[in-house]
Coordinates of C-alpha atoms in Angstrom, one line a residue:
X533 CA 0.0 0.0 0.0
X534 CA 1.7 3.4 -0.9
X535 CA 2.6 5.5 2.0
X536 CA 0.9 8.8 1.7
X537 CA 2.7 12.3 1.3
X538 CA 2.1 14.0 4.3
X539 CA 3.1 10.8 6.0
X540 CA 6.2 10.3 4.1
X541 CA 7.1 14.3 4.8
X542 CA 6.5 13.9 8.5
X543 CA 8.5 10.5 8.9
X544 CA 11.7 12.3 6.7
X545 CA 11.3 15.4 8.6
X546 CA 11.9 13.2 11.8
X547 CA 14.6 11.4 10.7
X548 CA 15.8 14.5 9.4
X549 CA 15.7 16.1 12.9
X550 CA 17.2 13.3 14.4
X551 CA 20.3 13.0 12.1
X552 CA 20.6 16.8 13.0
X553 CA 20.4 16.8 16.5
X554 CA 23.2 13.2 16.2
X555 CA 25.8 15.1 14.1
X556 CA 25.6 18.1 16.9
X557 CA 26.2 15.8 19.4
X558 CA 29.2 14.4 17.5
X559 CA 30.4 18.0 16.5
X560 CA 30.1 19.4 20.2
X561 CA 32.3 20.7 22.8
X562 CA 32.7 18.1 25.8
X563 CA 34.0 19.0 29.3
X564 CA 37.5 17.1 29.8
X565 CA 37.4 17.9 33.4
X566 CA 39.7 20.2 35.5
X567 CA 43.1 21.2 34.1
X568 CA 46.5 20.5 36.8
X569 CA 47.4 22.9 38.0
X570 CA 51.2 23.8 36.5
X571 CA 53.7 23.3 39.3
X572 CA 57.1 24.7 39.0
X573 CA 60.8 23.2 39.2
X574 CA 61.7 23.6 43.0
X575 CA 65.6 24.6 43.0
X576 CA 67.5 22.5 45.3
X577 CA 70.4 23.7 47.7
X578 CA 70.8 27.1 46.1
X579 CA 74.0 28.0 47.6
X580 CA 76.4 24.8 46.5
X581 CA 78.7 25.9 44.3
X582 CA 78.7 25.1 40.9
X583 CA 80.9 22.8 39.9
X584 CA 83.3 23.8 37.2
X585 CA 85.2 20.8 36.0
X586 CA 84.1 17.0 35.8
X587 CA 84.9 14.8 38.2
X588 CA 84.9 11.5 35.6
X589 CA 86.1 11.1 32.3
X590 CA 83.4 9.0 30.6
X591 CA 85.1 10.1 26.8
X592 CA 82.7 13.0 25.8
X593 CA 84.6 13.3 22.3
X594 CA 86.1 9.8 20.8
X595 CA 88.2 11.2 18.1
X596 CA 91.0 9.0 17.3
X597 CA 93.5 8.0 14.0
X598 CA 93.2 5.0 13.2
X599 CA 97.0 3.9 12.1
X600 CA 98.0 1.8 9.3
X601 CA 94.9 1.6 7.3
X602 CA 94.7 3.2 3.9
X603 CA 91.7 5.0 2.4
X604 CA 92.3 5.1 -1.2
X605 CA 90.9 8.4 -3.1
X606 CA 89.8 9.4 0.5
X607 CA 86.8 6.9 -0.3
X608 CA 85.8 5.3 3.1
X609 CA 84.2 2.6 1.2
X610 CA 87.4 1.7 -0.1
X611 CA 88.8 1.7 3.6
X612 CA 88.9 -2.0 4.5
X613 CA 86.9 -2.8 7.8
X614 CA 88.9 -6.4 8.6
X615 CA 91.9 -4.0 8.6
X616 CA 90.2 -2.1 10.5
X617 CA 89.1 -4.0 13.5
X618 CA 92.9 -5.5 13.0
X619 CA 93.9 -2.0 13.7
X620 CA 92.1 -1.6 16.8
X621 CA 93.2 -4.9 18.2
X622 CA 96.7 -3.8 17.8
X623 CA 96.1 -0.7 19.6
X624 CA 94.7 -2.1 22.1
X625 CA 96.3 -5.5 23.2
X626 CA 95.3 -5.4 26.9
X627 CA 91.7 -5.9 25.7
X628 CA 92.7 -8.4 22.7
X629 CA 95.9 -10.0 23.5
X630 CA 97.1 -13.1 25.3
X631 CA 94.7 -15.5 27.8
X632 CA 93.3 -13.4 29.9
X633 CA 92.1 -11.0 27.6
X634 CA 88.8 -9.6 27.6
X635 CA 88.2 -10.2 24.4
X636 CA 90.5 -12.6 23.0
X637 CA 88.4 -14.8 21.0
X638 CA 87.9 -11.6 18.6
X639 CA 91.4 -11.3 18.0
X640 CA 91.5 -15.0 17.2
X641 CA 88.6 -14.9 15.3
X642 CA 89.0 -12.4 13.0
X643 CA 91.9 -14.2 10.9
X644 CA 88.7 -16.3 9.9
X645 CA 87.7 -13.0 8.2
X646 CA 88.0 -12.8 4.4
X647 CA 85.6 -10.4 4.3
X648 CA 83.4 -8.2 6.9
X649 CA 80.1 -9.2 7.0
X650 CA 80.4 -13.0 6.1
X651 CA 79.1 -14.5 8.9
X652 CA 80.4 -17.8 10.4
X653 CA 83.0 -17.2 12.6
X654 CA 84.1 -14.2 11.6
X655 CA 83.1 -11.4 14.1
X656 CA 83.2 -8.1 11.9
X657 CA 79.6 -7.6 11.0
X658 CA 78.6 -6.1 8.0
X659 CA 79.5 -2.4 7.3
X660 CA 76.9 0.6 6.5
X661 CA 77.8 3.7 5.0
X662 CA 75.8 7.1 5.2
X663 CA 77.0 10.4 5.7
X664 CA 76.6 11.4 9.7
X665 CA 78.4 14.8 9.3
X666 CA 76.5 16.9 6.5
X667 CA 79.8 17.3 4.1
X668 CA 78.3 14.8 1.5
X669 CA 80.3 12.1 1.7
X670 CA 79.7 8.8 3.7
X671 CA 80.4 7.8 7.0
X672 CA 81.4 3.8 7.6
X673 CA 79.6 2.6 11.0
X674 CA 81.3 -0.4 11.5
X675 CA 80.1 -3.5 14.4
X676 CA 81.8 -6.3 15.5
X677 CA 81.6 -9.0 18.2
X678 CA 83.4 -9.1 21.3
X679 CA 83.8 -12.6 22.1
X680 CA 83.8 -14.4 24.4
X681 CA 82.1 -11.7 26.5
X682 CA 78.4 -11.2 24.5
X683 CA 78.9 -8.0 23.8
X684 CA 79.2 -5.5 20.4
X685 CA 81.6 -2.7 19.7
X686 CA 79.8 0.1 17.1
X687 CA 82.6 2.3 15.7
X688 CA 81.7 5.3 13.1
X689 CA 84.6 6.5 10.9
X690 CA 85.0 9.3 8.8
X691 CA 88.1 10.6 6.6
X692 CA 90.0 13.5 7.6
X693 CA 92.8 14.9 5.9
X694 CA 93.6 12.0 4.4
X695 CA 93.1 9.9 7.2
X696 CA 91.3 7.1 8.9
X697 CA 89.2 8.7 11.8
X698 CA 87.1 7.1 14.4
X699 CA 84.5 9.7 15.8
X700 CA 82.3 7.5 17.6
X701 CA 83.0 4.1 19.7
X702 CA 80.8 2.1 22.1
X703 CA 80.2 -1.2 23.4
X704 CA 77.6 -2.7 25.3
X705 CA 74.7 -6.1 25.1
X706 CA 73.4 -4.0 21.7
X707 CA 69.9 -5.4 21.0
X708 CA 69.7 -3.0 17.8
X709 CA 71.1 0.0 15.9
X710 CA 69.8 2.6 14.2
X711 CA 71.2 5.6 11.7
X712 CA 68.8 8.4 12.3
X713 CA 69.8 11.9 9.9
X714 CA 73.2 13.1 11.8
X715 CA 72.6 10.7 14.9
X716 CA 73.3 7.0 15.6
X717 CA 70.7 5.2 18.0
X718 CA 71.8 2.2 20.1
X719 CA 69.7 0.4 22.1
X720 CA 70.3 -2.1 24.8
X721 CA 68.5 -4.3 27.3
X722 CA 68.3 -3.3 31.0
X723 CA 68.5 -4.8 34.1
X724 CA 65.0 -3.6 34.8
X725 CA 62.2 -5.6 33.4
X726 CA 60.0 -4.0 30.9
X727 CA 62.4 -1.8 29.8
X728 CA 65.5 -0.7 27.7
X729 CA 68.3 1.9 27.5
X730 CA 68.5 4.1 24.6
X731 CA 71.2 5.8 23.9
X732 CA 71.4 8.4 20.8
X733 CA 75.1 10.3 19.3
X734 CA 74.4 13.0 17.3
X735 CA 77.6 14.6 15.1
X736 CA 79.1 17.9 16.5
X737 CA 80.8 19.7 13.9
X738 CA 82.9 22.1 16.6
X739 CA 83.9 19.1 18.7
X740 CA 84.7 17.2 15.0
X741 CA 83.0 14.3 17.3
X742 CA 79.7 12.0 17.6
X743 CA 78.2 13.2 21.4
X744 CA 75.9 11.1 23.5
X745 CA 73.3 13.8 23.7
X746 CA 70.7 10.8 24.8
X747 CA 70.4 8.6 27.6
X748 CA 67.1 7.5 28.4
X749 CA 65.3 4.0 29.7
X750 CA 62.1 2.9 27.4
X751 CA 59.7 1.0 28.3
X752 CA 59.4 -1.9 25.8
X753 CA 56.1 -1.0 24.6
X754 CA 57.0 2.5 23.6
X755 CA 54.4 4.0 26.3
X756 CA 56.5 5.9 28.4
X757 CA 60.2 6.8 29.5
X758 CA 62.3 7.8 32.1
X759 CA 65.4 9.8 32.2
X760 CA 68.5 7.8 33.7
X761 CA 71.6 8.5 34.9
X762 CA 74.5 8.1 32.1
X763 CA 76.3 4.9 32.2
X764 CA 80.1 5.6 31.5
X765 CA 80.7 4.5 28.0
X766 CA 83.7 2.1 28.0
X767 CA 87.3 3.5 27.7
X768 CA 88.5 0.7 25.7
X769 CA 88.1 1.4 22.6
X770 CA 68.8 -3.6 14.2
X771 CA 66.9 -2.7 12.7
X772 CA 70.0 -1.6 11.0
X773 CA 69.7 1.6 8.4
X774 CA 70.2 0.0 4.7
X775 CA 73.8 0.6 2.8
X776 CA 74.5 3.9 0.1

């Protein structure tokens, strides 16, 4: 039976109304309750006296030469990274040499090296290059196991006057490593469940130098973090950003 007009008019005009008075509701302002109050930084004991030097070294800029390994055409990616690590182990030999070494088992690993990045036994992982300092060219970030201790060493190098030059170093239990514009991103487990440490070097062009200008703890599901205390880097000496 066919509805009649003035039925049909009154039933749209209700729906009408309805649909109305629904996309108001949707569109409206709704109380979020009482804003905090903002509370201010109390200043604690006013009167010490500023410290004016450090009282630890924990190797703010980790600029160093690395010695004996050619970089043909100043072209880092010419710059072998087995020769590299072999460089370090040689400049080092209280952390690489003889029994009671720390890390002994890289040094006699790495003759099992043909190439960085081959797996098996070798311990140099596979090289990424990007440039980190802004000049144009490319950076090498270079990892490699420290064995027998579970650990990994992330080195950046760059090329300066003609040279070899490490501007960044750190070890720790890496879980992943990230290249982030001028900044590399390290991440590591912590003793504190739930959570990791994240720990981000950024280049300084005035200190020629990669600076730690992070060091946070994250909670594993990315909700919320918490400052920490930095953890000395050591004084010895992921997802992973794709190669250029």
């Amino acid at each position: 039976m066919p509805v009649p007009r003035r039925a049909l008019s009154a039933v749209m005009g209700a729906l009408l109304l309805a649909a109305t008075a629904a996309c108001g509701d949707a569109g409206g302002l709704v109380a979020a309750g009482g804003t905090p109050t903002a509370v201010s930084p109390d200043k604690l004991w006013p009167k010490l006296t500023p410290a004016s030097s450090p009282a630890f070294d924990i190797g703010e800029v980790d600029r160093e030469v690395v010695k004996g390994v050619p970089v043909p055409d100043d072209d880092i990616r010419e710059a072998d990274p087995v020769a590299v690590v072999r460089a370090e182990i040689a400049a080092h030999p209280k952390d690489y040499d003889g029994g009671g070494a720390p890390y002994r088992e890289t040094a006699r690993r790495i003759d099992d090296c043909a190439h960085a990045g081959q797996g098996g036994t070798c311990p140099v992982l596979r090289p990424y290059y990007r440039d980190l300092t802004g000049d144009g060219r490319p950076e090498l970030t270079l990892g490699f196991r420290l064995l027998p201790e579970d650990l990994t060493a992330v080195r950046v190098y760059t090329v300066d006057r003609h040279r070899l030059t490490q501007i960044m170093a750190y070890e720790d239990a890496v879980s992943g490593v990230e290249l982030a514009d001028r900044s590399v991103i390290i991440r590591a487990p912590s003793e504190v469940a739930g959570y990791e440490y994240r720990l981000q070097w950024t280049w300084a062009e005035d200190q020629g130098a990669m600076l730690l200008t992070h060091d946070e703890m994250l909670r594993t599901d990315g909700h919320q973090h918490l400052p920490r205390a930095t953890r000395s880097p050591s004084a010895s000496p992921a997802p992973s950003a794709s190669p250029r």
